[in-house]
Amino acid sequence: MRLMRMILVGPPGAGKGTQAARLVETYKIPHISSGDMLRAAVKEGTNLGKEADTFMKAGKLVPDDVVIGMILERVAKPDCANGFMLDGFPRTRPQAEALDTAMTKANVKLDAVVLIEVPDQLLEERACGRRSDPETGLIYHLKYNPPPPEIAERLVHRKDDTVEAVTTRVQKYHSETEPIVPYYQNKGILERVDGVGDPDEITKRITAVLKS
Ligand code: ADP
């Protein structure tokens, strides 16, 4: 199996989580969501986890160097032997630059940054219909990927998956996160994938660009 160290990028609701769940199987690499990783480090009580916790408890953003430190610790774990799929970080260009510096220092080379492109008009409907299963971590959509009725009760609807909140998150994506796209393009590792269509089709598009 070829080493595959990659970052998934795209607006909220683009299908990063949905595709990550599939790519995990294909490449046998873990899906590292920065939010989940932070919560896990706090729970485990690692040094960086304790540091992050003080910021989170104060309602502040965890500083970039703490998050990056955690990412480097995480990707050094044995389950990342074949690579990893990072999702949720970087969210700004300075974060991308800082991550780059830290990875170079740690001798970790990124193989690809996959950008899942979806027009804004579709994001709202995707995010508002999103439901996740806390027991399995699976992501459903009320219309596009309906959950089985027997688990309906336990499904979670994120508080920020409302029309207003999604609109704000999408705008923030355009102003703050999108500048990382030309950054990675200049480095020659950006792969754009059309995120409109059937999820299976999109998985095929991603695996195709990663092969080339
Ligand atoms: P992200 O992680 O990028 O925010 P998700 O993977 O959580 O996005 O997907 C957002 C919502 O859109 C979910 O409800 C998911 O089921 C649905 N979804 C994902 N991919 C597609 C697709 N190709 N077509 C229609 N709906 C999709």
PDB file of N, CA, C and O in Angstrom, residues 10 34 37 74 100 107-108 119 126 153 186 194 203:
ATOM      1  N   GLY A  10     -12.721  21.713   2.011  1.00  0.00           N
ATOM      2  CA  GLY A  10     -13.975  22.028   1.327  1.00  0.00           C
ATOM      3  C   GLY A  10     -14.885  22.773   2.263  1.00  0.00           C
ATOM      4  O   GLY A  10     -14.686  22.740   3.479  1.00  0.00           O
ATOM      5  N   SER A  34      -9.873  17.399  13.255  1.00  0.00           N
ATOM      6  CA  SER A  34      -9.162  18.184  14.273  1.00  0.00           C
ATOM      7  C   SER A  34     -10.009  18.358  15.543  1.00  0.00           C
ATOM      8  O   SER A  34      -9.493  18.305  16.649  1.00  0.00           O
ATOM      9  N   MET A  37      -9.972  15.103  17.460  1.00  0.00           N
ATOM     10  CA  MET A  37      -8.624  14.908  17.991  1.00  0.00           C
ATOM     11  C   MET A  37      -8.406  15.754  19.249  1.00  0.00           C
ATOM     12  O   MET A  37      -7.868  15.271  20.249  1.00  0.00           O
ATOM     13  N   ARG A  74      -0.279  12.986  16.826  1.00  0.00           N
ATOM     14  CA  ARG A  74      -1.281  12.039  16.322  1.00  0.00           C
ATOM     15  C   ARG A  74      -0.762  11.263  15.104  1.00  0.00           C
ATOM     16  O   ARG A  74      -0.945  10.056  15.013  1.00  0.00           O
ATOM     17  N   ASP A 100       2.896  23.566   7.682  1.00  0.00           N
ATOM     18  CA  ASP A 100       3.939  23.212   6.743  1.00  0.00           C
ATOM     19  C   ASP A 100       5.320  23.228   7.390  1.00  0.00           C
ATOM     20  O   ASP A 100       6.112  22.286   7.246  1.00  0.00           O
ATOM     21  N   ASN A 107       9.789  16.032   9.431  1.00  0.00           N
ATOM     22  CA  ASN A 107      10.023  15.120   8.315  1.00  0.00           C
ATOM     23  C   ASN A 107       8.762  14.385   7.848  1.00  0.00           C
ATOM     24  O   ASN A 107       8.818  13.218   7.462  1.00  0.00           O
ATOM     25  N   VAL A 108       7.630  15.064   7.936  1.00  0.00           N
ATOM     26  CA  VAL A 108       6.373  14.495   7.462  1.00  0.00           C
ATOM     27  C   VAL A 108       6.005  15.229   6.178  1.00  0.00           C
ATOM     28  O   VAL A 108       5.832  16.441   6.186  1.00  0.00           O
ATOM     29  N   PRO A 119     -21.089  23.980  -5.019  1.00  0.00           N
ATOM     30  CA  PRO A 119     -21.614  25.361  -5.041  1.00  0.00           C
ATOM     31  C   PRO A 119     -22.365  25.700  -3.754  1.00  0.00           C
ATOM     32  O   PRO A 119     -23.019  24.831  -3.167  1.00  0.00           O
ATOM     33  N   ARG A 126     -27.612  20.523   2.213  1.00  0.00           N
ATOM     34  CA  ARG A 126     -26.848  19.374   2.704  1.00  0.00           C
ATOM     35  C   ARG A 126     -26.638  19.457   4.205  1.00  0.00           C
ATOM     36  O   ARG A 126     -26.819  18.486   4.934  1.00  0.00           O
ATOM     37  N   GLU A 153     -34.173   7.967  16.728  1.00  0.00           N
ATOM     38  CA  GLU A 153     -34.219   8.613  18.044  1.00  0.00           C
ATOM     39  C   GLU A 153     -32.864   9.116  18.530  1.00  0.00           C
ATOM     40  O   GLU A 153     -32.787  10.139  19.190  1.00  0.00           O
ATOM     41  N   ASN A 186       0.101  26.230  -5.359  1.00  0.00           N
ATOM     42  CA  ASN A 186       1.481  26.649  -5.646  1.00  0.00           C
ATOM     43  C   ASN A 186       2.485  25.579  -5.264  1.00  0.00           C
ATOM     44  O   ASN A 186       3.565  25.487  -5.845  1.00  0.00           O
ATOM     45  N   ASP A 194     -14.915  17.501  -8.119  1.00  0.00           N
ATOM     46  CA  ASP A 194     -16.297  17.968  -8.177  1.00  0.00           C
ATOM     47  C   ASP A 194     -17.104  17.181  -7.137  1.00  0.00           C
ATOM     48  O   ASP A 194     -17.203  15.958  -7.202  1.00  0.00           O
ATOM     49  N   THR A 203     -16.466   9.418  -4.494  1.00  0.00           N
ATOM     50  CA  THR A 203     -15.370   8.585  -3.975  1.00  0.00           C
ATOM     51  C   THR A 203     -14.483   8.127  -5.132  1.00  0.00           C
ATOM     52  O   THR A 203     -13.251   8.167  -5.043  1.00  0.00           O
TER      53      THR A 203
END
